[in-house]
Amino acid sequence: MMRHNWFPNPMLGDPKPTRSLDCSVNQWGFPDRPGIILRHSSDLIGGYAEWVVSGLPAGVRCAFVASCGAAEATDTFRGPLMEAQDSRSATLGRSENWASNKRLRVGLTVPSDGVVRLIFRGRAGKDTAFYQIICTEAGSDESFFTGSTMPLNIN
């Protein structure tokens, strides 16, 4: 079965989100760990970046997965670090509200219109990195894929 990563690879272009609040979004990481960084613009609230991904196969079970950069226990966020919503802003799935160097996973079923909003939230007053971002069909081998459409090199 051919796997797809519907999240745009940040290393292959400008990682402009569809919408962002209180942050700028820049490329971050390495070729084998591509990602984004939300550079905060407010010390009071955390960053928010959203990508609208369309053309997904309706009714398919998917996973939105990313690693989150280092954080301190006192860091605060606007809510879940990652969230998936449908085109009408109904929540399809959420991750934890706090994580440090952890792989986060949000499971979702693609709505009938094939449109999903993938949301990242950053820490208040600090930059937040997310890397090896994927949105792919859910399954036991989804962790085999990185932020590109190619699998990890396994030696």
Short mmCIF file of N, CA and C in Angstrom, two decimals:
data_model
loop_
_atom_site.label_atom_id
_atom_site.label_comp_id
_atom_site.label_asym_id
_atom_site.label_seq_id
_atom_site.Cartn_x
_atom_site.Cartn_y
_atom_site.Cartn_z
N MET A 1 0.84 -1.18 0.00
CA MET A 1 0.00 0.00 0.00
C MET A 1 0.88 1.24 0.00
N MET A 2 0.57 2.19 -0.85
CA MET A 2 1.31 3.45 -0.95
C MET A 2 0.80 4.41 0.13
N ARG A 3 1.72 4.92 0.94
CA ARG A 3 1.37 5.88 1.99
C ARG A 3 1.58 7.30 1.46
N HIS A 4 0.78 8.24 1.99
CA HIS A 4 0.90 9.64 1.62
C HIS A 4 1.07 10.47 2.89
N ASN A 5 1.82 11.55 2.77
CA ASN A 5 1.87 12.54 3.84
C ASN A 5 1.22 13.79 3.28
N TRP A 6 0.05 14.14 3.80
CA TRP A 6 -0.68 15.29 3.28
C TRP A 6 -0.23 16.61 3.89
N PHE A 7 0.65 16.57 4.87
CA PHE A 7 1.17 17.82 5.41
C PHE A 7 2.31 18.29 4.53
N PRO A 8 2.35 19.59 4.14
CA PRO A 8 3.41 20.06 3.26
C PRO A 8 4.78 19.98 3.94
N ASN A 9 5.78 19.52 3.20
CA ASN A 9 7.14 19.41 3.75
C ASN A 9 7.73 20.80 3.93
N PRO A 10 8.02 21.22 5.16
CA PRO A 10 8.54 22.57 5.40
C PRO A 10 9.89 22.83 4.74
N MET A 11 10.67 21.80 4.45
CA MET A 11 11.99 21.99 3.85
C MET A 11 11.91 22.20 2.33
N LEU A 12 10.75 21.96 1.74
CA LEU A 12 10.62 22.11 0.29
C LEU A 12 9.97 23.42 -0.13
N GLY A 13 9.78 24.32 0.79
CA GLY A 13 9.16 25.58 0.43
C GLY A 13 8.89 26.42 1.64
N ASP A 14 8.19 27.47 1.42
CA ASP A 14 7.87 28.40 2.49
C ASP A 14 6.75 27.80 3.35
N PRO A 15 6.98 27.62 4.63
CA PRO A 15 5.94 26.97 5.45
C PRO A 15 4.85 27.92 5.90
N LYS A 16 4.25 28.64 4.97
CA LYS A 16 3.21 29.59 5.34
C LYS A 16 1.93 28.87 5.72
N PRO A 17 1.47 29.11 6.93
CA PRO A 17 0.19 28.52 7.32
C PRO A 17 -0.95 29.26 6.65
N THR A 18 -2.12 28.64 6.64
CA THR A 18 -3.32 29.28 6.14
C THR A 18 -3.69 30.45 7.03
N ARG A 19 -3.44 30.27 8.34
CA ARG A 19 -3.76 31.31 9.32
C ARG A 19 -2.79 31.19 10.49
N SER A 20 -2.36 32.33 11.02
CA SER A 20 -1.52 32.31 12.22
C SER A 20 -1.87 33.51 13.10
N LEU A 21 -1.72 33.32 14.40
CA LEU A 21 -1.98 34.37 15.37
C LEU A 21 -0.83 34.43 16.36
N ASP A 22 -0.37 35.63 16.67
CA ASP A 22 0.63 35.86 17.71
C ASP A 22 1.94 35.12 17.48
N CYS A 23 2.28 34.83 16.22
CA CYS A 23 3.57 34.19 15.93
C CYS A 23 3.87 34.31 14.45
N SER A 24 5.15 34.14 14.13
CA SER A 24 5.55 33.92 12.75
C SER A 24 5.95 32.46 12.66
N VAL A 25 5.84 31.88 11.47
CA VAL A 25 6.15 30.47 11.27
C VAL A 25 7.32 30.38 10.31
N ASN A 26 8.37 29.69 10.74
CA ASN A 26 9.58 29.55 9.93
C ASN A 26 9.99 28.09 9.82
N GLN A 27 10.82 27.80 8.80
CA GLN A 27 11.40 26.47 8.68
C GLN A 27 12.29 26.21 9.88
N TRP A 28 12.36 24.95 10.28
CA TRP A 28 13.20 24.58 11.41
C TRP A 28 13.59 23.12 11.26
N GLY A 29 14.77 22.77 11.70
CA GLY A 29 15.17 21.37 11.72
C GLY A 29 16.24 21.04 10.72
N PHE A 30 16.32 19.77 10.40
CA PHE A 30 17.33 19.21 9.53
C PHE A 30 16.64 18.41 8.44
N PRO A 31 17.36 18.06 7.34
CA PRO A 31 16.71 17.31 6.26
C PRO A 31 16.02 16.02 6.72
N ASP A 32 16.59 15.34 7.71
CA ASP A 32 15.96 14.10 8.19
C ASP A 32 14.96 14.36 9.31
N ARG A 33 14.86 15.60 9.78
CA ARG A 33 13.90 15.99 10.83
C ARG A 33 13.32 17.35 10.49
N PRO A 34 12.67 17.49 9.31
CA PRO A 34 12.15 18.80 8.92
C PRO A 34 11.00 19.22 9.81
N GLY A 35 10.89 20.54 9.99
CA GLY A 35 9.80 21.02 10.82
C GLY A 35 9.58 22.51 10.70
N ILE A 36 8.82 23.00 11.66
CA ILE A 36 8.49 24.42 11.74
C ILE A 36 8.78 24.91 13.14
N ILE A 37 8.93 26.21 13.26
CA ILE A 37 9.04 26.82 14.57
C ILE A 37 8.07 27.99 14.62
N LEU A 38 7.30 28.04 15.68
CA LEU A 38 6.39 29.16 15.92
C LEU A 38 7.16 30.17 16.76
N ARG A 39 7.54 31.28 16.16
CA ARG A 39 8.27 32.33 16.87
C ARG A 39 7.25 33.30 17.45
N HIS A 40 7.15 33.30 18.76
CA HIS A 40 6.10 34.06 19.43
C HIS A 40 6.25 35.56 19.18
N SER A 41 5.14 36.24 19.19
CA SER A 41 5.15 37.71 19.08
C SER A 41 4.47 38.34 20.28
N SER A 42 4.11 37.52 21.27
CA SER A 42 3.48 38.02 22.48
C SER A 42 3.99 37.22 23.67
N ASP A 43 4.28 37.91 24.76
CA ASP A 43 4.71 37.22 25.97
C ASP A 43 3.52 36.75 26.80
N LEU A 44 2.32 37.12 26.40
CA LEU A 44 1.15 36.81 27.21
C LEU A 44 0.40 35.58 26.74
N ILE A 45 0.39 35.34 25.43
CA ILE A 45 -0.31 34.17 24.89
C ILE A 45 0.60 33.46 23.91
N GLY A 46 0.35 32.21 23.69
CA GLY A 46 1.18 31.42 22.79
C GLY A 46 0.77 31.56 21.34
N GLY A 47 1.64 31.10 20.45
CA GLY A 47 1.38 31.17 19.02
C GLY A 47 0.32 30.16 18.58
N TYR A 48 -0.26 30.42 17.40
CA TYR A 48 -1.29 29.58 16.81
C TYR A 48 -1.04 29.56 15.31
N ALA A 49 -0.87 28.38 14.73
CA ALA A 49 -0.69 28.26 13.29
C ALA A 49 -1.58 27.14 12.77
N GLU A 50 -2.25 27.40 11.66
CA GLU A 50 -3.23 26.46 11.12
C GLU A 50 -3.01 26.25 9.63
N TRP A 51 -3.03 25.01 9.21
CA TRP A 51 -2.97 24.65 7.80
C TRP A 51 -4.29 23.99 7.44
N VAL A 52 -4.91 24.44 6.35
CA VAL A 52 -6.10 23.78 5.83
C VAL A 52 -5.63 22.82 4.74
N VAL A 53 -5.91 21.55 4.96
CA VAL A 53 -5.52 20.51 4.00
C VAL A 53 -6.80 19.96 3.38
N SER A 54 -6.86 20.01 2.05
CA SER A 54 -8.06 19.53 1.35
C SER A 54 -7.70 18.36 0.45
N GLY A 55 -8.71 17.72 -0.06
CA GLY A 55 -8.49 16.60 -0.97
C GLY A 55 -8.17 15.29 -0.26
N LEU A 56 -8.41 15.23 1.04
CA LEU A 56 -8.19 14.00 1.78
C LEU A 56 -9.30 13.00 1.47
N PRO A 57 -9.02 11.71 1.55
CA PRO A 57 -10.05 10.71 1.25
C PRO A 57 -11.10 10.64 2.37
N ALA A 58 -12.33 10.98 2.03
CA ALA A 58 -13.42 11.02 3.01
C ALA A 58 -13.61 9.67 3.69
N GLY A 59 -13.84 9.72 5.00
CA GLY A 59 -14.12 8.52 5.77
C GLY A 59 -12.90 7.71 6.17
N VAL A 60 -11.72 8.10 5.72
CA VAL A 60 -10.50 7.34 6.04
C VAL A 60 -9.98 7.75 7.41
N ARG A 61 -9.54 6.78 8.17
CA ARG A 61 -8.94 7.02 9.48
C ARG A 61 -7.51 7.50 9.26
N CYS A 62 -7.17 8.68 9.81
CA CYS A 62 -5.85 9.27 9.63
C CYS A 62 -5.20 9.58 10.98
N ALA A 63 -3.91 9.84 10.91
CA ALA A 63 -3.15 10.24 12.09
C ALA A 63 -2.38 11.51 11.75
N PHE A 64 -2.45 12.49 12.63
CA PHE A 64 -1.72 13.76 12.55
C PHE A 64 -0.65 13.62 13.64
N VAL A 65 0.62 13.51 13.24
CA VAL A 65 1.69 13.19 14.17
C VAL A 65 2.83 14.19 14.02
N ALA A 66 3.43 14.59 15.14
CA ALA A 66 4.60 15.48 15.12
C ALA A 66 5.33 15.36 16.44
N SER A 67 6.61 15.67 16.40
CA SER A 67 7.39 15.77 17.64
C SER A 67 7.41 17.22 18.06
N CYS A 68 7.35 17.45 19.35
CA CYS A 68 7.36 18.80 19.91
C CYS A 68 8.72 19.05 20.55
N GLY A 69 9.24 20.25 20.42
CA GLY A 69 10.53 20.60 21.00
C GLY A 69 10.50 20.66 22.52
N ALA A 70 11.65 20.98 23.08
CA ALA A 70 11.81 21.02 24.54
C ALA A 70 10.92 22.10 25.16
N ALA A 71 10.39 21.77 26.34
CA ALA A 71 9.55 22.70 27.09
C ALA A 71 9.80 22.48 28.58
N GLU A 72 9.55 23.52 29.34
CA GLU A 72 9.67 23.42 30.79
C GLU A 72 8.29 23.21 31.39
N ALA A 73 8.24 22.62 32.56
CA ALA A 73 6.95 22.32 33.20
C ALA A 73 6.11 23.57 33.43
N THR A 74 6.76 24.75 33.49
CA THR A 74 6.02 25.99 33.72
C THR A 74 5.51 26.62 32.43
N ASP A 75 5.89 26.07 31.27
CA ASP A 75 5.42 26.62 30.00
C ASP A 75 3.92 26.42 29.88
N THR A 76 3.25 27.41 29.31
CA THR A 76 1.81 27.31 29.13
C THR A 76 1.46 27.44 27.65
N PHE A 77 0.34 26.88 27.29
CA PHE A 77 -0.13 26.88 25.91
C PHE A 77 -1.57 27.37 25.88
N ARG A 78 -2.08 27.65 24.69
CA ARG A 78 -3.47 28.08 24.53
C ARG A 78 -4.45 26.93 24.74
N GLY A 79 -3.97 25.73 24.69
CA GLY A 79 -4.81 24.53 24.76
C GLY A 79 -3.98 23.38 24.24
N PRO A 80 -4.60 22.40 23.59
CA PRO A 80 -3.83 21.27 23.08
C PRO A 80 -2.72 21.76 22.14
N LEU A 81 -1.56 21.12 22.21
CA LEU A 81 -0.45 21.50 21.33
C LEU A 81 -0.81 21.32 19.86
N MET A 82 -1.54 20.25 19.56
CA MET A 82 -1.97 19.98 18.20
C MET A 82 -3.46 19.62 18.23
N GLU A 83 -4.15 20.04 17.18
CA GLU A 83 -5.58 19.75 17.09
C GLU A 83 -5.96 19.60 15.63
N ALA A 84 -6.93 18.74 15.37
CA ALA A 84 -7.49 18.61 14.03
C ALA A 84 -8.96 19.00 14.11
N GLN A 85 -9.38 19.84 13.16
CA GLN A 85 -10.78 20.28 13.09
C GLN A 85 -11.29 20.08 11.68
N ASP A 86 -12.61 20.01 11.55
CA ASP A 86 -13.19 19.95 10.21
C ASP A 86 -13.33 21.37 9.66
N SER A 87 -13.88 21.50 8.48
CA SER A 87 -13.99 22.82 7.83
C SER A 87 -14.95 23.76 8.56
N ARG A 88 -15.76 23.23 9.47
CA ARG A 88 -16.70 24.05 10.24
C ARG A 88 -16.21 24.29 11.67
N SER A 89 -14.93 23.98 11.94
CA SER A 89 -14.28 24.18 13.24
C SER A 89 -14.70 23.21 14.33
N ALA A 90 -15.35 22.11 13.95
CA ALA A 90 -15.66 21.06 14.94
C ALA A 90 -14.40 20.24 15.18
N THR A 91 -14.11 19.96 16.43
CA THR A 91 -12.89 19.22 16.79
C THR A 91 -13.01 17.76 16.37
N LEU A 92 -11.97 17.30 15.66
CA LEU A 92 -11.89 15.89 15.26
C LEU A 92 -10.97 15.11 16.19
N GLY A 93 -10.01 15.80 16.80
CA GLY A 93 -9.08 15.15 17.72
C GLY A 93 -8.11 16.17 18.29
N ARG A 94 -7.56 15.86 19.49
CA ARG A 94 -6.63 16.76 20.17
C ARG A 94 -5.48 15.98 20.78
N SER A 95 -4.36 16.66 20.93
CA SER A 95 -3.21 16.08 21.62
C SER A 95 -3.18 16.57 23.07
N GLU A 96 -2.12 16.23 23.76
CA GLU A 96 -1.92 16.71 25.12
C GLU A 96 -1.76 18.22 25.14
N ASN A 97 -1.93 18.82 26.32
CA ASN A 97 -1.74 20.26 26.49
C ASN A 97 -0.30 20.63 26.78
N TRP A 98 0.53 19.66 27.11
CA TRP A 98 1.93 19.95 27.43
C TRP A 98 2.78 18.76 27.01
N ALA A 99 3.96 19.05 26.46
CA ALA A 99 4.89 17.99 26.08
C ALA A 99 6.28 18.59 25.91
N SER A 100 7.29 17.79 26.15
CA SER A 100 8.68 18.18 25.96
C SER A 100 9.41 17.05 25.24
N ASN A 101 9.89 17.35 24.04
CA ASN A 101 10.61 16.36 23.23
C ASN A 101 9.83 15.05 23.14
N LYS A 102 8.56 15.17 22.84
CA LYS A 102 7.68 14.02 22.79
C LYS A 102 7.01 13.93 21.43
N ARG A 103 6.74 12.71 20.99
CA ARG A 103 6.00 12.48 19.75
C ARG A 103 4.51 12.52 20.10
N LEU A 104 3.79 13.43 19.45
CA LEU A 104 2.36 13.60 19.70
C LEU A 104 1.57 13.02 18.53
N ARG A 105 0.40 12.45 18.83
CA ARG A 105 -0.44 11.85 17.80
C ARG A 105 -1.89 12.24 18.03
N VAL A 106 -2.54 12.67 16.95
CA VAL A 106 -3.96 12.98 16.98
C VAL A 106 -4.63 12.08 15.94
N GLY A 107 -5.50 11.19 16.38
CA GLY A 107 -6.25 10.35 15.46
C GLY A 107 -7.51 11.05 15.01
N LEU A 108 -7.90 10.86 13.76
CA LEU A 108 -9.10 11.51 13.23
C LEU A 108 -9.66 10.70 12.07
N THR A 109 -10.93 10.91 11.81
CA THR A 109 -11.57 10.36 10.62
C THR A 109 -11.87 11.54 9.70
N VAL A 110 -11.43 11.44 8.46
CA VAL A 110 -11.60 12.54 7.50
C VAL A 110 -13.09 12.75 7.23
N PRO A 111 -13.56 14.00 7.36
CA PRO A 111 -14.98 14.29 7.10
C PRO A 111 -15.34 14.12 5.62
N SER A 112 -16.62 14.15 5.34
CA SER A 112 -17.12 13.87 3.98
C SER A 112 -16.64 14.87 2.94
N ASP A 113 -16.30 16.12 3.34
CA ASP A 113 -15.81 17.09 2.35
C ASP A 113 -14.31 16.98 2.11
N GLY A 114 -13.61 16.10 2.86
CA GLY A 114 -12.18 15.88 2.65
C GLY A 114 -11.29 17.01 3.11
N VAL A 115 -11.82 17.91 3.95
CA VAL A 115 -11.06 19.07 4.42
C VAL A 115 -10.80 18.94 5.92
N VAL A 116 -9.52 19.13 6.30
CA VAL A 116 -9.12 19.08 7.71
C VAL A 116 -8.24 20.29 8.00
N ARG A 117 -8.47 20.90 9.13
CA ARG A 117 -7.63 22.01 9.61
C ARG A 117 -6.66 21.43 10.63
N LEU A 118 -5.36 21.51 10.35
CA LEU A 118 -4.32 21.01 11.24
C LEU A 118 -3.74 22.20 11.99
N ILE A 119 -3.82 22.17 13.32
CA ILE A 119 -3.50 23.33 14.15
C ILE A 119 -2.35 23.00 15.10
N PHE A 120 -1.41 23.95 15.22
CA PHE A 120 -0.32 23.88 16.18
C PHE A 120 -0.46 25.05 17.14
N ARG A 121 -0.17 24.82 18.42
CA ARG A 121 -0.19 25.90 19.40
C ARG A 121 1.16 25.98 20.09
N GLY A 122 1.65 27.21 20.28
CA GLY A 122 2.95 27.43 20.90
C GLY A 122 2.87 27.91 22.33
N ARG A 123 4.01 27.89 22.96
CA ARG A 123 4.12 28.33 24.36
C ARG A 123 4.04 29.84 24.45
N ALA A 124 3.53 30.33 25.55
CA ALA A 124 3.47 31.77 25.78
C ALA A 124 4.87 32.30 26.05
N GLY A 125 5.28 33.31 25.28
CA GLY A 125 6.55 33.96 25.50
C GLY A 125 7.77 33.22 25.03
N LYS A 126 7.62 32.06 24.39
CA LYS A 126 8.78 31.28 23.94
C LYS A 126 8.49 30.67 22.58
N ASP A 127 9.56 30.41 21.83
CA ASP A 127 9.40 29.75 20.54
C ASP A 127 9.09 28.28 20.76
N THR A 128 8.34 27.68 19.84
CA THR A 128 7.97 26.28 19.95
C THR A 128 8.23 25.60 18.61
N ALA A 129 8.99 24.52 18.64
CA ALA A 129 9.32 23.77 17.43
C ALA A 129 8.48 22.51 17.33
N PHE A 130 8.08 22.19 16.11
CA PHE A 130 7.40 20.93 15.79
C PHE A 130 8.15 20.36 14.59
N TYR A 131 8.45 19.07 14.62
CA TYR A 131 9.22 18.49 13.52
C TYR A 131 8.77 17.06 13.24
N GLN A 132 9.23 16.54 12.11
CA GLN A 132 8.79 15.24 11.59
C GLN A 132 7.26 15.18 11.61
N ILE A 133 6.67 16.15 10.93
CA ILE A 133 5.21 16.30 10.91
C ILE A 133 4.62 15.45 9.79
N ILE A 134 3.61 14.66 10.13
CA ILE A 134 2.93 13.87 9.11
C ILE A 134 1.42 13.92 9.33
N CYS A 135 0.72 13.77 8.25
CA CYS A 135 -0.72 13.51 8.28
C CYS A 135 -0.91 12.40 7.26
N THR A 136 -1.14 11.19 7.75
CA THR A 136 -1.17 10.02 6.89
C THR A 136 -2.28 9.07 7.33
N GLU A 137 -2.49 8.04 6.52
CA GLU A 137 -3.45 7.02 6.90
C GLU A 137 -3.00 6.41 8.23
N ALA A 138 -3.93 6.21 9.15
CA ALA A 138 -3.59 5.62 10.43
C ALA A 138 -3.27 4.14 10.26
N GLY A 139 -2.33 3.69 11.03
CA GLY A 139 -1.97 2.28 10.98
C GLY A 139 -0.74 1.99 11.80
N SER A 140 -0.42 0.74 11.91
CA SER A 140 0.69 0.35 12.76
C SER A 140 2.04 0.83 12.24
N ASP A 141 2.14 1.18 10.96
CA ASP A 141 3.43 1.60 10.42
C ASP A 141 3.52 3.10 10.15
N GLU A 142 2.60 3.92 10.68
CA GLU A 142 2.62 5.36 10.40
C GLU A 142 3.89 6.03 10.94
N SER A 143 4.48 5.52 12.02
CA SER A 143 5.70 6.13 12.56
C SER A 143 6.90 5.90 11.66
N PHE A 144 6.76 5.05 10.65
CA PHE A 144 7.81 4.76 9.69
C PHE A 144 8.10 5.98 8.81
N PHE A 145 7.16 6.93 8.75
CA PHE A 145 7.29 8.08 7.87
C PHE A 145 7.70 9.33 8.63
N THR A 146 8.50 10.17 7.96
CA THR A 146 8.93 11.43 8.54
C THR A 146 8.09 12.55 7.96
N GLY A 147 8.60 13.79 8.01
CA GLY A 147 7.88 14.94 7.51
C GLY A 147 7.84 15.06 6.01
N SER A 148 8.46 14.17 5.29
CA SER A 148 8.37 14.17 3.83
C SER A 148 7.45 13.03 3.41
N THR A 149 7.41 12.73 2.13
CA THR A 149 6.61 11.61 1.67
C THR A 149 7.45 10.35 1.59
N MET A 150 8.69 10.41 2.03
CA MET A 150 9.59 9.26 1.97
C MET A 150 9.74 8.64 3.35
N PRO A 151 9.99 7.34 3.39
CA PRO A 151 10.19 6.70 4.69
C PRO A 151 11.54 7.04 5.27
N LEU A 152 11.67 6.84 6.58
CA LEU A 152 12.96 6.97 7.23
C LEU A 152 13.91 5.93 6.68
N ASN A 153 15.20 6.25 6.67
CA ASN A 153 16.18 5.23 6.32
C ASN A 153 16.39 4.35 7.53
N ILE A 154 16.15 3.08 7.37
CA ILE A 154 16.31 2.15 8.47
C ILE A 154 17.48 1.24 8.14
N ASN A 155 18.50 1.29 8.97
CA ASN A 155 19.71 0.50 8.73
C ASN A 155 19.67 -0.78 9.52
#
